[in-house]
């Protein structure tokens, strides 16, 4: 154990970290590793690989992801902001490169290979984008003469354009929802709400009319016609699992669906471990989001408040989209279940998000004492 009397970086981290957040993230990673044993061997065998190929790769990504999360959690809010700016610049540059030298997968250019490692830059863009926009919104709230909101809108336009160009409708919807929620928290005027809502509907209509694969997915979802095999099979697997599942290794869906270890791991969990187990997973994500929003509600610093709320919303909405697709409540999106689905880029990027959350929610007694004093005196809380 680490003594409270110690005054080193590790001791300070240990006594100031939000242990509930830390335990929740580690628990989700553990659940994901366990489900990789259930979902991935059948996929590996079907494509001629060793049965535990994806299990081993999942394990390989776990350790660096955990290291990344813990390392980032040591940062101060100022350092978090600086790290996010650098990460956003790098990821946006890579998203531009993807359009020219990226790897095409299922009709989309989302991946780029560096030193033999495939990376999805948009995954790393998401947490950095949230933190940078939180800083811009907070600067505008602190000094209205600073056009932080305008810069946030321009940045959103750049990110949205790059995502649509790939094309990646799921990530575009996720980014839009999180950005809109943060803008609303920052006191978005009703005129802006109307204008941006109209722009969002207009963008959705353009995507539907101009992008055949988007129209195809939406039409298949609305009419039930066409190739809906994966979604139909996933929903049937959930029904077969009943309350307590068919038992570990007894599932059928993983032997049929190509993406059972990534997009449809929730269906594998439902079929083998039951609806009760899946409800526990949903409750873990709900706890994560509600605890984050509660922290944001109590936070005096605008930057911390917007950033924490945006980051937990990102995880919460992404999990809702993935589960909604598995339940056939939403069109297929190709989006992973955070920290549970197989995927190197996704896991490391979500751990970056988790690290930012842990860093921004650390208990800092001296800082909070100053904030309370400033708040009571009517001066307000300066951004870090």
Short mmCIF file of C-alpha atoms in Angstrom, two decimals:
data_model
loop_
_atom_site.label_atom_id
_atom_site.label_comp_id
_atom_site.label_asym_id
_atom_site.label_seq_id
_atom_site.Cartn_x
_atom_site.Cartn_y
_atom_site.Cartn_z
CA UNK A 1 0.00 0.00 0.00
CA UNK A 2 0.96 3.61 -0.48
CA UNK A 3 1.01 5.76 2.66
CA UNK A 4 -0.94 9.00 2.80
CA UNK A 5 2.15 10.59 4.34
CA UNK A 6 4.19 10.03 1.19
CA UNK A 7 4.50 12.96 -1.17
CA UNK A 8 5.67 11.43 -4.43
CA UNK A 9 3.92 11.37 -7.83
CA UNK A 10 2.70 7.78 -7.37
CA UNK A 11 1.39 8.46 -3.86
CA UNK A 12 -0.38 11.63 -5.00
CA UNK A 13 -1.89 9.72 -7.91
CA UNK A 14 -3.04 6.85 -5.72
CA UNK A 15 -4.82 9.08 -3.21
CA UNK A 16 -6.35 11.51 -5.71
CA UNK A 17 -7.55 9.18 -8.49
CA UNK A 18 -11.25 8.36 -8.77
CA UNK A 19 -11.06 4.65 -7.92
CA UNK A 20 -14.62 3.99 -9.09
CA UNK A 21 -13.75 5.21 -12.57
CA UNK A 22 -10.49 3.26 -12.56
CA UNK A 23 -12.19 0.05 -11.40
CA UNK A 24 -14.95 0.48 -14.00
CA UNK A 25 -12.50 0.82 -16.88
CA UNK A 26 -10.44 -2.17 -15.73
CA UNK A 27 -13.63 -4.23 -15.27
CA UNK A 28 -14.77 -3.47 -18.82
CA UNK A 29 -11.35 -4.45 -20.17
CA UNK A 30 -11.56 -7.72 -18.21
CA UNK A 31 -15.03 -8.45 -19.57
CA UNK A 32 -13.77 -7.76 -23.10
CA UNK A 33 -10.85 -10.15 -22.67
CA UNK A 34 -13.15 -12.85 -21.33
CA UNK A 35 -15.57 -12.43 -24.23
CA UNK A 36 -12.70 -12.66 -26.72
CA UNK A 37 -12.37 -16.32 -25.70
CA UNK A 38 -16.04 -16.80 -26.49
CA UNK A 39 -16.36 -14.79 -29.70
CA UNK A 40 -13.07 -14.89 -31.61
CA UNK A 41 -11.87 -18.54 -31.94
CA UNK A 42 -14.66 -19.44 -34.37
CA UNK A 43 -13.88 -16.35 -36.48
CA UNK A 44 -10.16 -17.21 -36.58
CA UNK A 45 -10.82 -20.81 -37.59
CA UNK A 46 -13.21 -19.73 -40.33
CA UNK A 47 -10.51 -17.63 -42.04
CA UNK A 48 -7.77 -20.23 -41.56
CA UNK A 49 -5.93 -18.79 -38.55
CA UNK A 50 -4.94 -20.29 -35.23
CA UNK A 51 -7.98 -20.63 -32.96
CA UNK A 52 -6.62 -18.17 -30.40
CA UNK A 53 -5.15 -15.70 -32.92
CA UNK A 54 -7.51 -12.86 -31.99
CA UNK A 55 -7.40 -13.77 -28.29
CA UNK A 56 -3.62 -13.41 -28.32
CA UNK A 57 -3.78 -10.11 -30.21
CA UNK A 58 -6.44 -8.86 -27.80
CA UNK A 59 -4.10 -9.72 -24.90
CA UNK A 60 -1.20 -7.98 -26.64
CA UNK A 61 -3.21 -4.74 -26.88
CA UNK A 62 -4.42 -4.91 -23.27
CA UNK A 63 -1.11 -4.10 -21.57
CA UNK A 64 -0.11 -1.04 -23.66
CA UNK A 65 -3.70 0.23 -23.47
CA UNK A 66 -3.64 -0.01 -19.67
CA UNK A 67 -0.24 1.71 -19.57
CA UNK A 68 -1.54 4.52 -21.79
CA UNK A 69 -4.59 5.01 -19.55
CA UNK A 70 -2.59 5.13 -16.32
CA UNK A 71 0.15 7.34 -17.80
CA UNK A 72 -2.35 9.92 -19.07
CA UNK A 73 -4.15 9.92 -15.71
CA UNK A 74 -1.01 11.46 -14.15
CA UNK A 75 -1.43 14.63 -16.25
CA UNK A 76 -2.75 17.93 -14.96
CA UNK A 77 -5.71 19.57 -16.76
CA UNK A 78 -3.28 21.94 -18.49
CA UNK A 79 -1.19 19.00 -19.70
CA UNK A 80 -4.33 17.15 -20.81
CA UNK A 81 -5.24 20.11 -22.98
CA UNK A 82 -1.78 20.30 -24.52
CA UNK A 83 -1.67 16.54 -25.16
CA UNK A 84 -5.11 16.72 -26.79
CA UNK A 85 -4.03 19.54 -29.13
CA UNK A 86 -1.00 17.53 -30.27
CA UNK A 87 -3.03 14.34 -30.66
CA UNK A 88 -5.74 16.16 -32.61
CA UNK A 89 -3.21 17.68 -35.00
CA UNK A 90 -1.56 14.31 -35.64
CA UNK A 91 -4.83 12.40 -36.03
CA UNK A 92 -6.35 14.99 -38.41
CA UNK A 93 -3.18 14.90 -40.53
CA UNK A 94 -3.41 11.10 -40.66
CA UNK A 95 -7.11 11.29 -41.57
CA UNK A 96 -6.13 13.39 -44.58
CA UNK A 97 -3.45 10.85 -45.54
CA UNK A 98 -5.96 8.02 -45.22
CA UNK A 99 -7.92 9.48 -48.14
CA UNK A 100 -4.87 9.09 -50.40
CA UNK A 101 -2.86 6.13 -49.11
CA UNK A 102 -5.29 4.40 -46.77
CA UNK A 103 -6.48 0.81 -46.87
CA UNK A 104 -9.98 0.29 -48.23
CA UNK A 105 -12.11 -1.96 -46.02
CA UNK A 106 -15.75 -2.66 -46.96
CA UNK A 107 -15.87 0.39 -49.22
CA UNK A 108 -14.44 2.86 -46.68
CA UNK A 109 -10.98 4.42 -46.38
CA UNK A 110 -10.47 4.48 -42.61
CA UNK A 111 -7.19 2.65 -42.01
CA UNK A 112 -3.56 3.51 -42.60
CA UNK A 113 -0.62 1.14 -42.23
CA UNK A 114 2.47 2.39 -40.36
CA UNK A 115 5.41 0.00 -39.88
CA UNK A 116 3.09 -2.90 -40.58
CA UNK A 117 0.54 -1.81 -37.97
CA UNK A 118 -2.94 -0.79 -39.10
CA UNK A 119 -4.21 2.35 -37.37
CA UNK A 120 -7.62 4.01 -37.54
CA UNK A 121 -6.85 7.73 -36.99
CA UNK A 122 -10.49 8.72 -36.43
CA UNK A 123 -10.53 6.67 -33.20
CA UNK A 124 -7.75 8.81 -31.74
CA UNK A 125 -9.29 11.99 -33.09
CA UNK A 126 -12.45 11.57 -30.99
CA UNK A 127 -11.10 12.10 -27.42
CA UNK A 128 -8.72 14.83 -28.58
CA UNK A 129 -11.55 16.60 -30.42
CA UNK A 130 -13.73 16.55 -27.29
CA UNK A 131 -11.01 18.01 -25.07
CA UNK A 132 -10.03 20.75 -27.54
CA UNK A 133 -13.67 21.76 -28.09
CA UNK A 134 -14.18 21.83 -24.31
CA UNK A 135 -11.26 24.24 -24.05
CA UNK A 136 -12.68 26.45 -26.82
CA UNK A 137 -16.13 26.52 -25.23
CA UNK A 138 -14.65 27.29 -21.80
CA UNK A 139 -12.52 30.12 -23.17
CA UNK A 140 -15.57 31.73 -24.75
CA UNK A 141 -17.50 31.35 -21.47
CA UNK A 142 -14.62 32.94 -19.55
CA UNK A 143 -14.00 35.76 -22.03
CA UNK A 144 -16.91 36.30 -24.47
CA UNK A 145 -14.72 38.42 -26.73
CA UNK A 146 -12.71 35.28 -27.57
CA UNK A 147 -14.47 33.53 -30.52
CA UNK A 148 -14.11 30.09 -28.95
CA UNK A 149 -17.55 28.94 -30.09
CA UNK A 150 -16.82 29.95 -33.66
CA UNK A 151 -13.51 28.09 -33.65
CA UNK A 152 -15.29 25.03 -32.21
CA UNK A 153 -17.82 25.19 -35.07
CA UNK A 154 -15.04 25.48 -37.66
CA UNK A 155 -13.17 22.56 -36.08
CA UNK A 156 -16.34 20.47 -36.10
CA UNK A 157 -16.81 21.30 -39.78
CA UNK A 158 -13.28 20.08 -40.58
CA UNK A 159 -13.72 16.86 -38.59
CA UNK A 160 -17.15 16.20 -40.07
CA UNK A 161 -15.90 16.72 -43.61
CA UNK A 162 -13.01 14.28 -43.11
CA UNK A 163 -15.32 11.64 -41.61
CA UNK A 164 -17.84 11.97 -44.43
CA UNK A 165 -15.04 11.74 -47.00
CA UNK A 166 -13.94 8.32 -45.69
CA UNK A 167 -17.04 7.75 -45.52
CA UNK A 168 -17.88 6.91 -41.89
CA UNK A 169 -21.47 7.82 -41.08
CA UNK A 170 -21.42 6.16 -37.65
CA UNK A 171 -18.47 8.16 -36.38
CA UNK A 172 -19.95 11.31 -37.90
CA UNK A 173 -23.21 10.80 -35.99
CA UNK A 174 -21.32 10.02 -32.77
CA UNK A 175 -19.08 13.08 -33.08
CA UNK A 176 -22.03 15.31 -33.92
CA UNK A 177 -24.06 14.09 -30.93
CA UNK A 178 -21.20 14.58 -28.46
CA UNK A 179 -20.24 17.98 -29.87
CA UNK A 180 -23.89 19.11 -29.80
CA UNK A 181 -24.24 18.01 -26.18
CA UNK A 182 -21.14 19.96 -25.17
CA UNK A 183 -22.28 23.05 -27.08
CA UNK A 184 -25.67 22.83 -25.34
CA UNK A 185 -23.92 22.67 -21.95
CA UNK A 186 -21.85 25.70 -22.92
CA UNK A 187 -25.05 27.74 -23.30
CA UNK A 188 -25.80 27.45 -27.00
CA UNK A 189 -28.29 30.18 -28.07
CA UNK A 190 -31.62 28.91 -29.43
CA UNK A 191 -30.85 30.45 -32.80
CA UNK A 192 -27.73 28.32 -33.03
CA UNK A 193 -29.73 25.25 -31.99
CA UNK A 194 -32.19 25.80 -34.85
CA UNK A 195 -29.48 26.55 -37.40
CA UNK A 196 -27.28 23.60 -36.44
CA UNK A 197 -30.24 21.21 -36.20
CA UNK A 198 -31.24 22.25 -39.71
CA UNK A 199 -27.66 21.75 -40.90
CA UNK A 200 -27.58 18.28 -39.32
CA UNK A 201 -30.80 17.20 -41.03
CA UNK A 202 -29.55 18.70 -44.29
CA UNK A 203 -26.27 16.80 -43.99
CA UNK A 204 -28.13 13.57 -43.26
CA UNK A 205 -30.32 14.08 -46.34
CA UNK A 206 -27.28 14.76 -48.53
CA UNK A 207 -25.56 11.63 -47.19
CA UNK A 208 -28.66 9.58 -47.93
CA UNK A 209 -28.97 10.89 -51.50
CA UNK A 210 -25.27 11.04 -52.40
CA UNK A 211 -23.78 7.98 -50.67
CA UNK A 212 -25.26 4.69 -51.96
CA UNK A 213 -23.98 2.57 -49.04
CA UNK A 214 -25.64 4.93 -46.54
CA UNK A 215 -28.93 4.82 -48.41
CA UNK A 216 -28.66 1.04 -48.69
CA UNK A 217 -28.20 0.54 -44.95
CA UNK A 218 -31.05 2.87 -44.04
CA UNK A 219 -33.39 1.33 -46.63
CA UNK A 220 -32.59 -2.19 -45.43
CA UNK A 221 -33.26 -1.15 -41.86
CA UNK A 222 -36.59 0.54 -42.65
CA UNK A 223 -37.95 -2.01 -45.10
CA UNK A 224 -36.31 -5.21 -43.86
CA UNK A 225 -35.43 -6.04 -47.45
CA UNK A 226 -31.98 -6.87 -48.77
CA UNK A 227 -29.04 -8.34 -46.88
CA UNK A 228 -29.85 -7.96 -43.17
CA UNK A 229 -28.35 -11.35 -42.30
CA UNK A 230 -25.91 -10.18 -39.62
CA UNK A 231 -28.42 -8.03 -37.74
CA UNK A 232 -31.19 -10.65 -37.97
CA UNK A 233 -28.83 -13.37 -36.75
CA UNK A 234 -27.57 -11.18 -33.90
CA UNK A 235 -31.10 -10.43 -32.70
CA UNK A 236 -32.06 -14.10 -32.88
CA UNK A 237 -28.96 -15.00 -30.85
CA UNK A 238 -30.04 -12.61 -28.10
CA UNK A 239 -33.49 -14.23 -28.05
CA UNK A 240 -31.98 -17.73 -27.91
CA UNK A 241 -29.80 -16.76 -24.96
CA UNK A 242 -32.85 -16.06 -22.82
CA UNK A 243 -32.15 -14.82 -19.29
CA UNK A 244 -29.13 -16.91 -18.36
CA UNK A 245 -27.64 -18.01 -21.68
CA UNK A 246 -26.87 -21.34 -23.34
CA UNK A 247 -23.52 -21.65 -21.57
CA UNK A 248 -19.90 -20.73 -22.42
CA UNK A 249 -18.91 -22.05 -25.84
CA UNK A 250 -22.46 -23.10 -26.72
CA UNK A 251 -23.32 -20.10 -28.88
CA UNK A 252 -24.06 -20.36 -32.60
CA UNK A 253 -23.89 -16.72 -33.72
CA UNK A 254 -20.08 -16.56 -33.49
CA UNK A 255 -19.81 -19.37 -36.05
CA UNK A 256 -21.98 -17.50 -38.56
CA UNK A 257 -21.36 -13.75 -38.29
CA UNK A 258 -17.99 -12.47 -39.61
CA UNK A 259 -17.91 -9.56 -37.13
CA UNK A 260 -18.96 -11.50 -34.02
CA UNK A 261 -15.74 -10.52 -32.17
CA UNK A 262 -16.05 -6.82 -33.00
CA UNK A 263 -19.40 -5.20 -33.86
CA UNK A 264 -21.58 -8.07 -32.59
CA UNK A 265 -19.77 -9.23 -29.45
CA UNK A 266 -22.81 -8.10 -27.43
CA UNK A 267 -24.92 -10.74 -29.20
CA UNK A 268 -22.34 -13.41 -28.43
CA UNK A 269 -22.44 -12.38 -24.76
CA UNK A 270 -26.25 -12.53 -24.75
CA UNK A 271 -26.44 -15.95 -26.37
CA UNK A 272 -23.83 -17.62 -24.17
CA UNK A 273 -24.21 -15.75 -20.86
CA UNK A 274 -27.76 -14.46 -21.05
CA UNK A 275 -29.71 -11.24 -20.97
CA UNK A 276 -28.97 -10.75 -17.24
CA UNK A 277 -25.23 -10.61 -18.01
CA UNK A 278 -25.86 -8.09 -20.81
CA UNK A 279 -27.96 -5.98 -18.46
CA UNK A 280 -24.99 -5.87 -16.11
CA UNK A 281 -22.81 -4.61 -18.98
CA UNK A 282 -25.38 -1.90 -19.73
CA UNK A 283 -25.48 -0.94 -16.05
CA UNK A 284 -21.68 -0.59 -15.98
CA UNK A 285 -21.80 1.83 -18.92
CA UNK A 286 -24.74 3.69 -17.33
CA UNK A 287 -22.79 4.03 -14.06
CA UNK A 288 -19.79 5.38 -15.97
CA UNK A 289 -21.86 8.01 -17.77
CA UNK A 290 -23.92 9.06 -14.74
CA UNK A 291 -20.87 9.34 -12.48
CA UNK A 292 -19.12 11.45 -15.11
CA UNK A 293 -22.10 13.75 -15.58
CA UNK A 294 -22.49 14.08 -11.80
CA UNK A 295 -18.84 15.07 -11.53
CA UNK A 296 -19.28 17.57 -14.37
CA UNK A 297 -22.34 19.05 -12.62
CA UNK A 298 -20.31 19.65 -9.43
CA UNK A 299 -17.20 20.92 -11.26
CA UNK A 300 -16.54 24.67 -11.00
CA UNK A 301 -13.99 24.83 -13.80
CA UNK A 302 -15.69 25.18 -17.19
CA UNK A 303 -12.97 23.32 -19.08
CA UNK A 304 -13.06 20.32 -16.74
CA UNK A 305 -16.86 20.29 -16.76
CA UNK A 306 -17.25 20.34 -20.55
CA UNK A 307 -14.41 17.89 -21.14
CA UNK A 308 -15.53 15.27 -18.61
CA UNK A 309 -19.15 15.47 -19.79
CA UNK A 310 -18.11 15.18 -23.44
CA UNK A 311 -15.77 12.24 -22.83
CA UNK A 312 -18.30 10.16 -20.87
CA UNK A 313 -20.99 11.02 -23.44
CA UNK A 314 -18.69 9.74 -26.16
CA UNK A 315 -18.31 6.38 -24.42
CA UNK A 316 -22.01 6.22 -23.52
CA UNK A 317 -23.36 7.09 -26.97
CA UNK A 318 -20.91 4.75 -28.71
CA UNK A 319 -22.02 1.89 -26.47
CA UNK A 320 -25.68 2.76 -27.13
CA UNK A 321 -25.12 2.70 -30.89
CA UNK A 322 -23.34 -0.67 -30.76
CA UNK A 323 -26.00 -2.25 -28.52
CA UNK A 324 -28.78 -0.69 -30.60
CA UNK A 325 -27.39 -2.30 -33.76
CA UNK A 326 -27.18 -5.68 -31.99
CA UNK A 327 -30.82 -5.34 -30.93
CA UNK A 328 -31.75 -4.30 -34.50
CA UNK A 329 -32.99 -0.95 -33.21
CA UNK A 330 -30.51 1.00 -35.36
CA UNK A 331 -29.03 0.51 -38.84
CA UNK A 332 -25.66 -1.25 -38.99
CA UNK A 333 -22.88 1.22 -38.14
CA UNK A 334 -19.66 -0.77 -37.81
CA UNK A 335 -18.92 0.62 -34.35
CA UNK A 336 -17.20 -1.26 -31.53
CA UNK A 337 -18.42 -1.71 -27.95
CA UNK A 338 -15.93 0.38 -25.91
CA UNK A 339 -13.20 -1.65 -24.16
CA UNK A 340 -15.04 -4.91 -24.92
CA UNK A 341 -14.92 -5.45 -28.69
CA UNK A 342 -11.74 -6.67 -30.35
CA UNK A 343 -9.74 -3.92 -32.02
CA UNK A 344 -6.33 -2.43 -31.33
CA UNK A 345 -6.98 1.17 -32.40
CA UNK A 346 -10.35 1.22 -30.67
CA UNK A 347 -9.01 -0.15 -27.39
CA UNK A 348 -5.99 2.16 -27.20
CA UNK A 349 -8.11 5.18 -28.19
CA UNK A 350 -10.78 4.41 -25.59
CA UNK A 351 -7.99 4.08 -23.00
CA UNK A 352 -6.81 7.55 -24.05
CA UNK A 353 -10.37 8.72 -23.37
CA UNK A 354 -10.35 6.92 -20.01
CA UNK A 355 -6.99 8.46 -19.14
CA UNK A 356 -8.32 11.94 -19.87
CA UNK A 357 -11.35 11.27 -17.66
CA UNK A 358 -9.19 9.99 -14.80
CA UNK A 359 -6.83 12.97 -15.09
CA UNK A 360 -9.63 15.54 -15.11
CA UNK A 361 -11.57 13.98 -12.22
CA UNK A 362 -8.65 13.61 -9.82
CA UNK A 363 -9.29 15.19 -6.43
CA UNK A 364 -7.09 18.26 -6.03
CA UNK A 365 -7.81 19.78 -2.59
CA UNK A 366 -5.66 22.89 -3.00
CA UNK A 367 -7.12 23.69 -6.41
CA UNK A 368 -10.70 23.20 -5.26
CA UNK A 369 -10.15 25.39 -2.19
CA UNK A 370 -8.99 28.23 -4.43
CA UNK A 371 -11.95 27.68 -6.76
CA UNK A 372 -14.45 27.83 -3.89
CA UNK A 373 -12.85 31.04 -2.62
CA UNK A 374 -13.00 32.65 -6.06
CA UNK A 375 -16.57 31.50 -6.63
CA UNK A 376 -17.77 32.90 -3.31
CA UNK A 377 -16.08 36.22 -4.02
CA UNK A 378 -17.83 36.45 -7.39
CA UNK A 379 -14.61 36.46 -9.39
CA UNK A 380 -15.30 33.14 -11.14
CA UNK A 381 -12.95 30.31 -11.90
CA UNK A 382 -10.16 30.87 -14.39
CA UNK A 383 -9.31 28.19 -16.94
CA UNK A 384 -6.15 26.27 -16.22
#
